[in-house]
Coordinates of C-alpha atoms and ligand atoms in Angstrom, one line a residue:
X1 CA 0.0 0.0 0.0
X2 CA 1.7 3.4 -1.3
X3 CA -1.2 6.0 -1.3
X4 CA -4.6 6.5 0.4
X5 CA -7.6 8.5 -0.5
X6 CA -9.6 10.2 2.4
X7 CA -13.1 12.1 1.8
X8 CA -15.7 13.1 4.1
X9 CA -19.2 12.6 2.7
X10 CA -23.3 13.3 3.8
X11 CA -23.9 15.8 6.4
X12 CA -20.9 17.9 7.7
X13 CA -20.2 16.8 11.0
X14 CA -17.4 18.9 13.8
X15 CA -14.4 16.9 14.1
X16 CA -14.3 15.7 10.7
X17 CA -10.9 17.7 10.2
X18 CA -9.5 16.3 13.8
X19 CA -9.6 13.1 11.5
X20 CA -8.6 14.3 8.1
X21 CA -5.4 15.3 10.1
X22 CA -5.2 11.9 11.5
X23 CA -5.3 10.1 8.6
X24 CA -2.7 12.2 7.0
X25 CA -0.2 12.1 10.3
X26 CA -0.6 8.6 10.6
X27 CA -0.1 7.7 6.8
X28 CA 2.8 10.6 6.7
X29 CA 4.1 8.1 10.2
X30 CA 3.9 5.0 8.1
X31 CA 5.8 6.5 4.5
X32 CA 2.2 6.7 2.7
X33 CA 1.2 9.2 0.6
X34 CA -2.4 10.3 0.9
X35 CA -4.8 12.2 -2.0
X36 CA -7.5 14.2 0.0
X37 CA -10.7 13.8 -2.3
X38 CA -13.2 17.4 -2.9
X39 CA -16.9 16.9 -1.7
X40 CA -17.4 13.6 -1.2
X41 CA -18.2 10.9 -3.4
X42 CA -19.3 13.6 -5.6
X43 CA -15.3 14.7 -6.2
X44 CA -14.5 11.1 -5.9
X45 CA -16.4 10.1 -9.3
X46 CA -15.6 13.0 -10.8
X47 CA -11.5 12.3 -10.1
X48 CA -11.3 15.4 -7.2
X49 CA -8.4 15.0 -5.7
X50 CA -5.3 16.5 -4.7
X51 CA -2.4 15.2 -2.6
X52 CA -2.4 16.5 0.8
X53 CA 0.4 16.3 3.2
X54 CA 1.3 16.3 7.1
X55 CA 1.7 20.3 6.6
X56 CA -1.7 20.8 5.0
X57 CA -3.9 19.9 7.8
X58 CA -1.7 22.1 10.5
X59 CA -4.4 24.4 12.4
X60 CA -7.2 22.3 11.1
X61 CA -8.3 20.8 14.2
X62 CA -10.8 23.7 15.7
X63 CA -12.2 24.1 12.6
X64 CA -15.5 23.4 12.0
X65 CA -17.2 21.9 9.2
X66 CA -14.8 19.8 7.0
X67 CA -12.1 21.7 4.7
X68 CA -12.4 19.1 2.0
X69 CA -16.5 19.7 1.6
X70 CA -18.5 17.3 1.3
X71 CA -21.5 16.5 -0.8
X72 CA -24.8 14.5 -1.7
X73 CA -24.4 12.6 -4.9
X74 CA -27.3 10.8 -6.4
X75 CA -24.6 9.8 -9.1
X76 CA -22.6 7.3 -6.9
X77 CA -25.8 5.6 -5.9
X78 CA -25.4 4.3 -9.1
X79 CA -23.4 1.6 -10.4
X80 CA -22.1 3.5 -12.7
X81 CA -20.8 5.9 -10.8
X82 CA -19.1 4.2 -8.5
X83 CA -17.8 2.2 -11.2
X84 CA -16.4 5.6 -12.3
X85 CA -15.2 6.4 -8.8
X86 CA -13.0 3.1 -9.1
X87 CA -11.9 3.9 -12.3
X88 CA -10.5 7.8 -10.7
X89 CA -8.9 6.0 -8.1
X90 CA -7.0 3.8 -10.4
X91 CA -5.7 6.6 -12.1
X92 CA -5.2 8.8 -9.3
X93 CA -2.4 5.2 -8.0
X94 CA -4.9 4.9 -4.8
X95 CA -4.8 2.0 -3.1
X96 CA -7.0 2.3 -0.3
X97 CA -9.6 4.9 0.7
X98 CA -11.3 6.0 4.3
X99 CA -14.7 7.3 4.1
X100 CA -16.0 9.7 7.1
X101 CA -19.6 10.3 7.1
X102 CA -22.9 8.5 8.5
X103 CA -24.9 5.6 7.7
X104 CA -25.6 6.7 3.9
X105 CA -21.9 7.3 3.6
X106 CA -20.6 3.7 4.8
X107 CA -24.1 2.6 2.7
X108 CA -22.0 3.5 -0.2
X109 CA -18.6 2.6 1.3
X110 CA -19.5 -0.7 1.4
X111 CA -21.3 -0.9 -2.1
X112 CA -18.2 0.8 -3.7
X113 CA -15.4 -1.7 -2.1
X114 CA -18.1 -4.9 -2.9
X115 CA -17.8 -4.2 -6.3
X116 CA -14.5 -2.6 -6.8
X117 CA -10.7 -3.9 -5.9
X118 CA -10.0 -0.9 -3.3
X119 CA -10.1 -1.8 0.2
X120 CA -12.5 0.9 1.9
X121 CA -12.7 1.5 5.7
X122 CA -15.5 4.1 7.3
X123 CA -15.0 6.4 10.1
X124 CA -18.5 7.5 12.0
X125 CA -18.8 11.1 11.4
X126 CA -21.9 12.1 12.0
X127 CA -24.1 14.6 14.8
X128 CA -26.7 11.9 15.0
X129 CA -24.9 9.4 17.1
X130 CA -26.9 6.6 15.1
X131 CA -24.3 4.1 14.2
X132 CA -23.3 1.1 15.6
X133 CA -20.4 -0.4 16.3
X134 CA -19.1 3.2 18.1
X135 CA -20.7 4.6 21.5
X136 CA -20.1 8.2 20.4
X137 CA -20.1 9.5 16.5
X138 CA -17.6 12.1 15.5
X139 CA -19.3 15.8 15.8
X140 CA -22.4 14.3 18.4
X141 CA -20.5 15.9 21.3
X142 CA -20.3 19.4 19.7
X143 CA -23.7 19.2 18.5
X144 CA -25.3 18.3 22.1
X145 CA -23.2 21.3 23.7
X146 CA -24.3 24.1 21.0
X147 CA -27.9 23.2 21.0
X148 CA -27.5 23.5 24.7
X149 CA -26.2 26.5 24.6
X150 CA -29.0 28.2 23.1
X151 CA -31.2 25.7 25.4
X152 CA -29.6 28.0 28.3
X153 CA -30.1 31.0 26.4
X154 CA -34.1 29.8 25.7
X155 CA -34.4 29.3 29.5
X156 CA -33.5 32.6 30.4
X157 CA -35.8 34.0 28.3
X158 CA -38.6 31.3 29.7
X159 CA -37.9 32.3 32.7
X160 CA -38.6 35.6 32.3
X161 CA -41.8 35.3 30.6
X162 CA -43.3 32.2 32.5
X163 CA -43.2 30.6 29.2
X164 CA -43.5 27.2 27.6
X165 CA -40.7 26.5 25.0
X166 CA -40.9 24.0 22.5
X167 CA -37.6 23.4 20.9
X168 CA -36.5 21.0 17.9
X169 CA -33.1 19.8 17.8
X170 CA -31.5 17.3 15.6
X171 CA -30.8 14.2 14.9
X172 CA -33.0 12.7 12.3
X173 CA -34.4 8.9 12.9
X174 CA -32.7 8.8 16.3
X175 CA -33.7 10.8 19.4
X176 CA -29.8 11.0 20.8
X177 CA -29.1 14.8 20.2
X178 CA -32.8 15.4 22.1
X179 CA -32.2 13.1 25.0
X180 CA -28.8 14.3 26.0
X181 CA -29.8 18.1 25.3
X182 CA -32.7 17.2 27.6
X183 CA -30.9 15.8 30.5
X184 CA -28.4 18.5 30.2
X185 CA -30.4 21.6 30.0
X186 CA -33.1 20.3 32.9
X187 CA -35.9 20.0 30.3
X188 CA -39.9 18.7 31.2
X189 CA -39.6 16.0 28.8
X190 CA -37.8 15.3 25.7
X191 CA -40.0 13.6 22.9
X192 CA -37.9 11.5 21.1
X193 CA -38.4 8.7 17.7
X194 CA -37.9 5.9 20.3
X195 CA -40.8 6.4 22.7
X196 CA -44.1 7.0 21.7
X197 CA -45.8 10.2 23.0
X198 CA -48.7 10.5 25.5
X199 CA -50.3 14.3 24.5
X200 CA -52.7 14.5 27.2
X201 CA -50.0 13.2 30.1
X202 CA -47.6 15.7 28.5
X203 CA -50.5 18.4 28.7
X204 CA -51.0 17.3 32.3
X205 CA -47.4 17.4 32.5
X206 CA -46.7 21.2 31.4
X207 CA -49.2 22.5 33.6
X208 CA -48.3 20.4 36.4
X209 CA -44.9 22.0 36.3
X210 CA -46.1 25.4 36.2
X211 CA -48.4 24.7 39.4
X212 CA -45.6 23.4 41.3
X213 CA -44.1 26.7 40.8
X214 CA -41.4 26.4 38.0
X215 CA -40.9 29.6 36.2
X216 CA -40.5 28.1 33.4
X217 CA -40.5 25.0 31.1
X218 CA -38.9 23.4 28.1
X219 CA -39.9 20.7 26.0
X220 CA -36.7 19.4 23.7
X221 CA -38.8 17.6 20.4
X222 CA -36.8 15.4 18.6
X223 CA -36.9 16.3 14.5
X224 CA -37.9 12.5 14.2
X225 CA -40.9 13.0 16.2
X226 CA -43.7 13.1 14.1
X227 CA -44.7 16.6 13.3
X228 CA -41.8 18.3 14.9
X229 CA -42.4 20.5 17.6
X230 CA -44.8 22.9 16.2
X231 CA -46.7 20.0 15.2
X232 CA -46.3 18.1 19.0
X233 CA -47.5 22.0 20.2
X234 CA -50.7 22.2 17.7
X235 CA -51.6 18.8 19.3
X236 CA -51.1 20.2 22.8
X237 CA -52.7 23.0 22.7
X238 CA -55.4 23.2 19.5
X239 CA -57.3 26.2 18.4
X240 CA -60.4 24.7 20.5
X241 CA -58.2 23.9 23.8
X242 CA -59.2 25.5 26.9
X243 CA -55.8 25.1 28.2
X244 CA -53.8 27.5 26.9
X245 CA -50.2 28.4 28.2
X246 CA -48.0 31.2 26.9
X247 CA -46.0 28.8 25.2
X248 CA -43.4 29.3 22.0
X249 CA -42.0 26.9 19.6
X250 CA -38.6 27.3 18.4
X251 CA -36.2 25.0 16.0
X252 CA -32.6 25.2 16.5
X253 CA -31.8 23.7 12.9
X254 CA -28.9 23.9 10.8
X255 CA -27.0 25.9 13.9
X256 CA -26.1 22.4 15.2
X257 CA -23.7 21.5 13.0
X258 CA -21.5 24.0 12.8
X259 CA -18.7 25.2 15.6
X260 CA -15.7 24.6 16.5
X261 CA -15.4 20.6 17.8
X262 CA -15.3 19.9 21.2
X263 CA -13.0 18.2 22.9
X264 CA -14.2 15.0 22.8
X265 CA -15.0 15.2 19.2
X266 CA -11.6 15.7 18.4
X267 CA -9.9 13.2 20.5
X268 CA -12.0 10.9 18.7
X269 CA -11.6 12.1 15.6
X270 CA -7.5 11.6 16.3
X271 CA -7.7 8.4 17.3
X272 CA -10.0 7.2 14.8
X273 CA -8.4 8.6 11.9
X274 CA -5.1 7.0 13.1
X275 CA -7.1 4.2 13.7
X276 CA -8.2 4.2 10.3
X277 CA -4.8 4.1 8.5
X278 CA -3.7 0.9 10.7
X279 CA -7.0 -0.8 10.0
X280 CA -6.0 -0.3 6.0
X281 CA -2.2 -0.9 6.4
X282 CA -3.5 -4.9 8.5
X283 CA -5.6 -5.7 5.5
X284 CA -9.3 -4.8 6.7
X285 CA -11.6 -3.9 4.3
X286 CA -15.1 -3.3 4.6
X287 CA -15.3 -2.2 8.4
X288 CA -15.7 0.8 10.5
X289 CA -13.5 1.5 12.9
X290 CA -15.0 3.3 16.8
X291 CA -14.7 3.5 20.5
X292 CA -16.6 1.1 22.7
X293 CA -15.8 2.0 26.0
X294 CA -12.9 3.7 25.3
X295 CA -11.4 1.0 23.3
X296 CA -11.0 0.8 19.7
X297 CA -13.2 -1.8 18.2
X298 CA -13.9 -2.8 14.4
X299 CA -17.2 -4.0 13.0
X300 CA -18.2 -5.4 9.7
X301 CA -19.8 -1.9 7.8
X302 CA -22.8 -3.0 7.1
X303 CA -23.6 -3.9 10.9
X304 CA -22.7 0.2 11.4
X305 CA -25.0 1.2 9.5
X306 CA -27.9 -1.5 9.2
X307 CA -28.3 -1.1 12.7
X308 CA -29.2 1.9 14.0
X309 CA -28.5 2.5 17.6
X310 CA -30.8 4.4 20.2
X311 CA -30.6 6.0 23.4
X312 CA -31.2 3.4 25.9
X313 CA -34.4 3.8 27.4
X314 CA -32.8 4.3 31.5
X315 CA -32.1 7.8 30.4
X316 CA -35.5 8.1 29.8
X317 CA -36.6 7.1 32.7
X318 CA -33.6 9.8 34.4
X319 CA -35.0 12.5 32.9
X320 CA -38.7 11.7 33.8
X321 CA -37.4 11.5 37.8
X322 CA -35.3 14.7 37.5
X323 CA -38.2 16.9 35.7
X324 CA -39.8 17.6 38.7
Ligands
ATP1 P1 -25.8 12.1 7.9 O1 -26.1 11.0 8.8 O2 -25.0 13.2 8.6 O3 -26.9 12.7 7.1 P2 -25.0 10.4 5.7 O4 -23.7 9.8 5.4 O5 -26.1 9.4 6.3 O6 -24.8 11.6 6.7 P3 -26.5 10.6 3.2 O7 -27.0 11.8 2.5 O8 -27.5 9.6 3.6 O9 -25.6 11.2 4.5 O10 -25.4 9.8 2.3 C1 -24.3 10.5 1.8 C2 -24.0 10.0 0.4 O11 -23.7 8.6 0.4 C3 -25.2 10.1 -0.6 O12 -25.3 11.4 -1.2 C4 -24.8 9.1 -1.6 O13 -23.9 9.6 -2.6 C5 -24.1 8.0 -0.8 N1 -25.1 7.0 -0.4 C6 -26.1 7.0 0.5 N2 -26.8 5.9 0.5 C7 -26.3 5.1 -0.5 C8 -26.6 3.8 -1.1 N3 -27.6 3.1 -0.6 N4 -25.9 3.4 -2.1 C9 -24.9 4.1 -2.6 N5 -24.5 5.3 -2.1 C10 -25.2 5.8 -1.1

């Protein structure tokens, strides 16, 4: 093995340079050479790439975002186009390629080393925490502690008012990013994809808290919730309701993703890059490397991202005995 490829692919994710400069580090470490690939699999049919050494990615890692770009293309869920992508890497002298991204991303990863001759390894990068094989996803941490941020900046503003908030957070199919927010920034109840939700014991709920003298309260709605929150705050309180609370609904969108990473996200993203580049240079192919209790573990890609992982339901029940 004489030259890698790395690209970062599907929803940007903080941390994703922490292991763009791991991969390159650890491949400079080990005499490889390493082409960093524009926008995904997007650049990577198209033959975007560029050779990018240890100097490159200096002052990269509290960056946010990812400096290659990244990208959804509809041309690589082809066959063709991933045929194409093979074909780029030939000529480009790649012999092995890592993948950052979520479960779409190793989707493809794993399609594109199936049916090609490159060995392909995947790195969970991601805000939704949804993979498995990994307890934490690259950019998750970052994402929990900036839609807390404006959680705490919400409450102060509840407070104030004697208001209801509703706010949406992220994290598509999975209710991770609303759980944790939840917990963190002393929320009523989190409504997450996992558990259904009781409307009337949440309208109890609301009002209860008010009546027990809270100056305020905040309900964290999952995006995966059905409706969202303005539609979980329609059901709550409709036109008809008698019950009526001075309540607001607010959706923290696309403000998640960005920052500078945290931390953890780019510890993580060190190791697993690094992680990454062994994985290629032992012969693996077709796995994603993570961190299972702080040790590095390897799983078959297509168990990352055909099963999605959840929070698990005793934070749930935390939450619940702490709202009170
Ligand atoms: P995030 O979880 O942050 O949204 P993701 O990696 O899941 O990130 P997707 O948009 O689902 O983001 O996937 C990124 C890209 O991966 C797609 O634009 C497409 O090019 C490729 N991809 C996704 N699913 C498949 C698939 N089934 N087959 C081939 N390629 C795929």
């Amino acid at each position: 093995m004489q030259r890698l490829a790395v690209l970062t692919s599907g929803g940007d994710a903080p941390g994703m340079n922490a292991v763009l400069r791991g991969v390159v580090r650890a491949a400079d470490a080990a005499g490889l050479e390493v082409v960093g690939v524009r926008d995904g699999y997007r650049g990577l049919h198209r033959g975007w790439m560029e050779p990018i050494d240890a100097r490159a990615v200096s002052g990269i890692l509290h960056i946010g975002g990812t400096i290659l770009g990244t990208a959804r293309s509809r041309t690589f869920r082809s066959v063709e186009g991933r045929e194409d992508a093979v074909k780029m890497m030939h000529e480009a002298g790649v012999d092995g390629l890592v993948v950052v991204g979520g479960d779409g991303s190793l989707q493809g990863a794993d399609l594109l080393a199936e049916e090609g001759d490159i060995p392909v390894v995947g790195v969970p990068g991601t805000i939704d925490n949804d993979l498995a094989g990994t307890d934490f996803t690259i950019g998750f941490d970052t994402a929990v502690n900036t839609a807390l941020e404006a959680i705490d900046r919400i409450r102060d503003t509840a407070s104030s008012h004697h208001r209801l908030f509703f706010i949406e957070v992220m994290g598509r199919h999975a209710g991770w990013i609303a759980t944790y927010a939840g917990i963190a920034g002393g929320a009523t109840a989190s409504l997450v994809p996992e558990q259904e939700t009781d409307i009337d014991a949440l309208r109890e709920r609301v009002r209860d808290s008010f009546d027990m003298g809270k100056r305020f309260c905040l309900v964290v709605v999952a995006e995966g919730e059905p409706g969202g929150a303005r539609g979980v705050a329609s059901q709550i309180f409709p036109e008809d309701s008698e019950v009526d609370l001075d309540h607001r609904v607010t959706s923290l969108g696309h403000m998640q993703r960005g920052g500078s990473p945290s931390m953890r996200d780019r510890v993580l993203g060190a190791r697993l890059g690094d992680a990454a580049v062994t994985a290629l240079l032992d012969g693996a192919n077709r796995i994603m490397v993570g961190e299972v209790r702080l040790e590095l573990n390897h799983c078959p890609m297509v168990d990352a991202w055909s099963e999605q992982s959840h929070p698990p339901a005793h934070l749930f029940g935390l939450l619940d005995r702490l709202a009170r």
